[in-house]
Short mmCIF file of C-alpha atoms in Angstrom, two decimals:
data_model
loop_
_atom_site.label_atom_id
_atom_site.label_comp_id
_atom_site.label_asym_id
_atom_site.label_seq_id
_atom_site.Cartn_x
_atom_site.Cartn_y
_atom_site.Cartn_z
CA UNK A 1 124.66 145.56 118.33
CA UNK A 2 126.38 143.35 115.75
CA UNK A 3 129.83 143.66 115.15
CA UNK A 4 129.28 144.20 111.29
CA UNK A 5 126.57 146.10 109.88
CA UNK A 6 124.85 145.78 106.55
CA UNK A 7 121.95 147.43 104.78
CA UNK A 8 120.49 143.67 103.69
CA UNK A 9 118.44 144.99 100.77
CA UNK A 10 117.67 143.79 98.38
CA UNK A 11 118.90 146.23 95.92
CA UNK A 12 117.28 145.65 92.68
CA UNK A 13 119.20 147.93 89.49
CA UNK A 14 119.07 148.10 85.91
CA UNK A 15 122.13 147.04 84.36
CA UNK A 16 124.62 149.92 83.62
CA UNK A 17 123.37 151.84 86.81
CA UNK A 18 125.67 153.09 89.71
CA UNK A 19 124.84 150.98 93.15
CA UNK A 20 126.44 152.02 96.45
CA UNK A 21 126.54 149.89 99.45
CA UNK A 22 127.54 150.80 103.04
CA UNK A 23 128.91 149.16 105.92
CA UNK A 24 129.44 149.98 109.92
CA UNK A 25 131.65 148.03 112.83
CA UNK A 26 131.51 148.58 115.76
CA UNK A 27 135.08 147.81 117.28
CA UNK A 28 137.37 150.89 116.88
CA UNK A 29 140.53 148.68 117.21
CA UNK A 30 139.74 147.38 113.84
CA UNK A 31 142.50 146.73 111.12
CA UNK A 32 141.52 144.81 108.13
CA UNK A 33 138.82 145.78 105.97
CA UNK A 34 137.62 143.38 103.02
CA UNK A 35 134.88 143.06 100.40
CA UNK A 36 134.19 139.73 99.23
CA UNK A 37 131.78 138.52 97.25
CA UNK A 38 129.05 135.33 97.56
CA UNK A 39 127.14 133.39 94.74
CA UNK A 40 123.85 131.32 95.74
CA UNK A 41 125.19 128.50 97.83
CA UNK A 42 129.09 129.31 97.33
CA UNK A 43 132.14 130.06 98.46
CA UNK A 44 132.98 133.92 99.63
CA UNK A 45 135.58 135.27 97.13
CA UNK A 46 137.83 138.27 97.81
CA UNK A 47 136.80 141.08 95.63
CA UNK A 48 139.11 143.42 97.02
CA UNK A 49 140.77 144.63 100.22
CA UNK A 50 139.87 148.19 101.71
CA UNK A 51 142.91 151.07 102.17
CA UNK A 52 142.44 153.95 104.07
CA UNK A 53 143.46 156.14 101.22
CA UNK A 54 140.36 154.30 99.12
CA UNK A 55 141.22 152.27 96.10
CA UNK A 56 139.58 151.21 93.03
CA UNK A 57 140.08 148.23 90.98
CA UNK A 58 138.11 148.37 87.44
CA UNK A 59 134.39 149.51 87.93
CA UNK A 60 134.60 148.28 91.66
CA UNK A 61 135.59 151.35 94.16
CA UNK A 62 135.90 151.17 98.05
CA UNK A 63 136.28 153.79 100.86
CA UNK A 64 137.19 153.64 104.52
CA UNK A 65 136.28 156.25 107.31
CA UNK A 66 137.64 155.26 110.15
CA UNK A 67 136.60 158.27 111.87
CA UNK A 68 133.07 157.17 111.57
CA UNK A 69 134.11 153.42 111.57
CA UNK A 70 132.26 152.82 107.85
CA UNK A 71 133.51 151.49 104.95
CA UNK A 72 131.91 151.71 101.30
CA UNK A 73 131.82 149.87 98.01
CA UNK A 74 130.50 151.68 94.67
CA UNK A 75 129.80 149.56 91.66
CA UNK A 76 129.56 151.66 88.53
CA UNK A 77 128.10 150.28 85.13
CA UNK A 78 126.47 147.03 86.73
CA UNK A 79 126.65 143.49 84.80
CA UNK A 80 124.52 140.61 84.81
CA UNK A 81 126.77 139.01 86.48
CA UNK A 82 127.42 141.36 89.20
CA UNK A 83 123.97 139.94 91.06
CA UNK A 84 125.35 138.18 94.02
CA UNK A 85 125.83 139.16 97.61
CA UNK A 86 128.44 141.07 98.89
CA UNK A 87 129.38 141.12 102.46
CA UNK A 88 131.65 143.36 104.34
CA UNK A 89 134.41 141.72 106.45
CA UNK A 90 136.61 143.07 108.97
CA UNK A 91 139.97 141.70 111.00
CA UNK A 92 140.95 142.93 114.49
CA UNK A 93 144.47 142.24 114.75
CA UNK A 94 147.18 139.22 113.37
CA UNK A 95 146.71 138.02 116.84
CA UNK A 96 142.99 136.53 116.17
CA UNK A 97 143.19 135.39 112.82
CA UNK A 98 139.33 135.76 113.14
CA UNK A 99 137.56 137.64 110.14
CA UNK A 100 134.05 139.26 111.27
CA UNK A 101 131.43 139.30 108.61
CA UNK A 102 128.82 140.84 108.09
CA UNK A 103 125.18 139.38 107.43
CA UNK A 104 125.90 140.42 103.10
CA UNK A 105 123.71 142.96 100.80
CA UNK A 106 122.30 141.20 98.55
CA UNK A 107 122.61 142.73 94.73
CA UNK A 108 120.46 141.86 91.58
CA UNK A 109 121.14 143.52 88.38
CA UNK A 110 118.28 143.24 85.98
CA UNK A 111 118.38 143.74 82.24
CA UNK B 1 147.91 128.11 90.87
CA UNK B 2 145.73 125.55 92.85
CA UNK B 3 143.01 127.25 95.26
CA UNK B 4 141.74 125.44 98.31
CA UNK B 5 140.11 122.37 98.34
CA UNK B 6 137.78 120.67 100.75
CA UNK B 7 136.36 116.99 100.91
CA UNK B 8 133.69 115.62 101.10
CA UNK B 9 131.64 118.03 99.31
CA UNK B 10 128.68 116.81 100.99
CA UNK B 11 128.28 114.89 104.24
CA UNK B 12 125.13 113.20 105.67
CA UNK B 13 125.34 112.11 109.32
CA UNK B 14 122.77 111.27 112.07
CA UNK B 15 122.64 112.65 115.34
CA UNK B 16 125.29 111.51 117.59
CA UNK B 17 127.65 111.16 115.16
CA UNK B 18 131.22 112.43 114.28
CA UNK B 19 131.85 114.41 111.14
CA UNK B 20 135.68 114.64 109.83
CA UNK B 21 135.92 117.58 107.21
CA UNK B 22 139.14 117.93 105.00
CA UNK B 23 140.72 120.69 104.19
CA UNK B 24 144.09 121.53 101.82
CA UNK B 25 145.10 125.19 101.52
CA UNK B 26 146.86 126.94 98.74
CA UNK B 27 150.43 126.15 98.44
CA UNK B 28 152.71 128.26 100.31
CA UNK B 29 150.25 129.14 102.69
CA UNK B 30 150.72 127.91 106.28
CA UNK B 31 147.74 129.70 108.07
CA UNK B 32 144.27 127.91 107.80
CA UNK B 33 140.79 128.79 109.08
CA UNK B 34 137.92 127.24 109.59
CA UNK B 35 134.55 128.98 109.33
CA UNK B 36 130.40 128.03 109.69
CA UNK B 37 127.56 129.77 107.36
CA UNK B 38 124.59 127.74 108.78
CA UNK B 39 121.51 128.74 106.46
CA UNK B 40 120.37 132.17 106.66
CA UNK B 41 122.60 133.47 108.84
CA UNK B 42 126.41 135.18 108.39
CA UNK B 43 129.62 132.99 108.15
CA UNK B 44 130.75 132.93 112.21
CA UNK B 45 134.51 131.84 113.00
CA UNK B 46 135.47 128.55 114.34
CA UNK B 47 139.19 127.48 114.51
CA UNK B 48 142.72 128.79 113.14
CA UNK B 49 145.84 127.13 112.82
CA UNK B 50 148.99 128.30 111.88
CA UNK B 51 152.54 126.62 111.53
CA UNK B 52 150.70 123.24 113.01
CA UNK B 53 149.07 125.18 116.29
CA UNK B 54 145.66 126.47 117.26
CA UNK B 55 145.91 129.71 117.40
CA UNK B 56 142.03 131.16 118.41
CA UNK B 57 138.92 129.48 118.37
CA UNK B 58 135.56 130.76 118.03
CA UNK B 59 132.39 130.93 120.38
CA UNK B 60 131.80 126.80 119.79
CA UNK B 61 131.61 124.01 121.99
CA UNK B 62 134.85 121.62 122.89
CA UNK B 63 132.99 118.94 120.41
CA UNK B 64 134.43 121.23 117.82
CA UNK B 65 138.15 120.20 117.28
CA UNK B 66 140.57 120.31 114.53
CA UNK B 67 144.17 119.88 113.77
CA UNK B 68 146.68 121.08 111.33
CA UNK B 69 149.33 118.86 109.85
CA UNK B 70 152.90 119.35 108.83
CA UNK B 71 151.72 119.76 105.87
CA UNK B 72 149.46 122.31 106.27
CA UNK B 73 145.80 120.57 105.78
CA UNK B 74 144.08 120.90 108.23
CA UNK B 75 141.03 118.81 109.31
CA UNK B 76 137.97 119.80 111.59
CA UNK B 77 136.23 117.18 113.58
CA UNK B 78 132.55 117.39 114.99
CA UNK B 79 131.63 115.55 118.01
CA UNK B 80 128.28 114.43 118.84
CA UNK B 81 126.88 115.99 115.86
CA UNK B 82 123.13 118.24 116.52
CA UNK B 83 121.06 119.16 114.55
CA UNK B 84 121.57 122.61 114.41
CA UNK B 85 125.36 121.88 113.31
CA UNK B 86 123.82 121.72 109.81
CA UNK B 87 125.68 123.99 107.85
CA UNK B 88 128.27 125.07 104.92
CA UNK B 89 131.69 124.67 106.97
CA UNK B 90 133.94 126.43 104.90
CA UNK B 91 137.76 126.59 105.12
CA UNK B 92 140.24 129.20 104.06
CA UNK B 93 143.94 129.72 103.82
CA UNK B 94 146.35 133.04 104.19
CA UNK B 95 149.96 133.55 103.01
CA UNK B 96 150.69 134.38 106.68
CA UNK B 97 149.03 134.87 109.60
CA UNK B 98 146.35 136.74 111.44
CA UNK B 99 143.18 138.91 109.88
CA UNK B 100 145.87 141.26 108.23
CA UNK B 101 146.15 139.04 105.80
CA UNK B 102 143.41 138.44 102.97
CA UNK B 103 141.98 134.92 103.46
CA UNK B 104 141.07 132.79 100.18
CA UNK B 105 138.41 130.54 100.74
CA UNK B 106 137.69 126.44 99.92
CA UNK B 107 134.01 125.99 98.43
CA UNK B 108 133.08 124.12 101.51
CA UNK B 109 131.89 121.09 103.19
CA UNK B 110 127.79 120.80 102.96
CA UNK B 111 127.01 119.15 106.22
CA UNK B 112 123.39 117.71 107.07
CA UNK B 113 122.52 116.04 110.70
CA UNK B 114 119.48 114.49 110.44
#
């Protein structure tokens, strides 16, 4: 079982529509919890980091259950230029310094 | 404020070989990490170094080796390069260390092993 768990999709939306994407990990020890976001061929960037309370930033919101060991991203009112892939990411402890990531959902908005 | 940087973009190499990849991390930040997305697949951890030491290192052969320097580059050397060590290696940097902390990532190294 991987370590990281992604729905792969593709998810194909119309822009302005609501797109949920899910995540598992398997290791209950588990501290950090991360969206980030890749374009074709680049760098990840950090979209945002993942709170146990939940937290939103703009149209971007993310949930953690650690209960279940899942963590969530909604994207409300998609863009154009939301299309990328987004992969979930998780840390173990400040003693690894090693980020697990998952395999990415891949998101295309079309007009 | 400066984001990390990596050089070469690109590197061609033949098999056998020894790749040196560069890496500079944001200012103020002393831990750096050194990751490989080989095509198709996720981004898999290699190396971290913090305050000049290695701190972990990933599921990758001894030919993988790296160092950090006082000032906080960091460079990652491939030995005997294969051809399956084609791949993006990308570096990233964190305010302080350990997976607490959100890491900010370098748009990577390109390298091909023909």
């Amino acid at each position: 079982r991987k370590e990281v768990e992604q729905d792969p999709g593709p998810f194909n939306v119309p822009e302005g529509a609501t797109v949920a994407f899910n995540c598992t990990y398997s290791n209950s020890a588990s501290q950090s919890f991360f969206w980030y976001r890749q374009d074709c061929r680049k760098e990840p960037k950090l979209l945002m980091s993942v709170y146990s309370s939940g937290n939103e930033d703009g149209r971007f919101t993310a949930q953690l259950n650690r209960a279940s060991q899942y963590i969530s991203l909604l994207i409300r009112d998609s863009k154009l230029s939301d299309s990328a892939t987004y992969l979930c990411v998780v840390g173990y402890s400040s003693n690894t310094g090693k980020l697990i990531f998952g395999q990415g959902t891949t998101l295309q908005v079309k007009p | 404020e400066a984001g990390v940087t990596q050089s070469p973009t690109h590197l061609i190499k033949t098999r056998g070989q020894q790749a040196t990849l560069r890496c500079s991390p944001i200012s103020g930040h002393t831990s750096v990490y050194w990751y490989q997305q080989a095509l198709g697949l996720g981004l898999q951890f290699l190396l971290w170094y913090d305050e000049g030491e290695e701190r972990n290192r990933g599921n990758f052969p001894p030919r993988f080796s790296g160092r950090q320097f006082p000032n906080y580059s960091s460079e990652l050397n491939v030995n005997a390069l294969e051809l399956e060590d084609s791949a993006l290696y990308l570096c990233a940097s964190s305010l302080a260390r350990g997976a607490y902390n959100e890491q900010f990532f370098g748009p990577g190294t390109r390298l091909t092993v023909l």
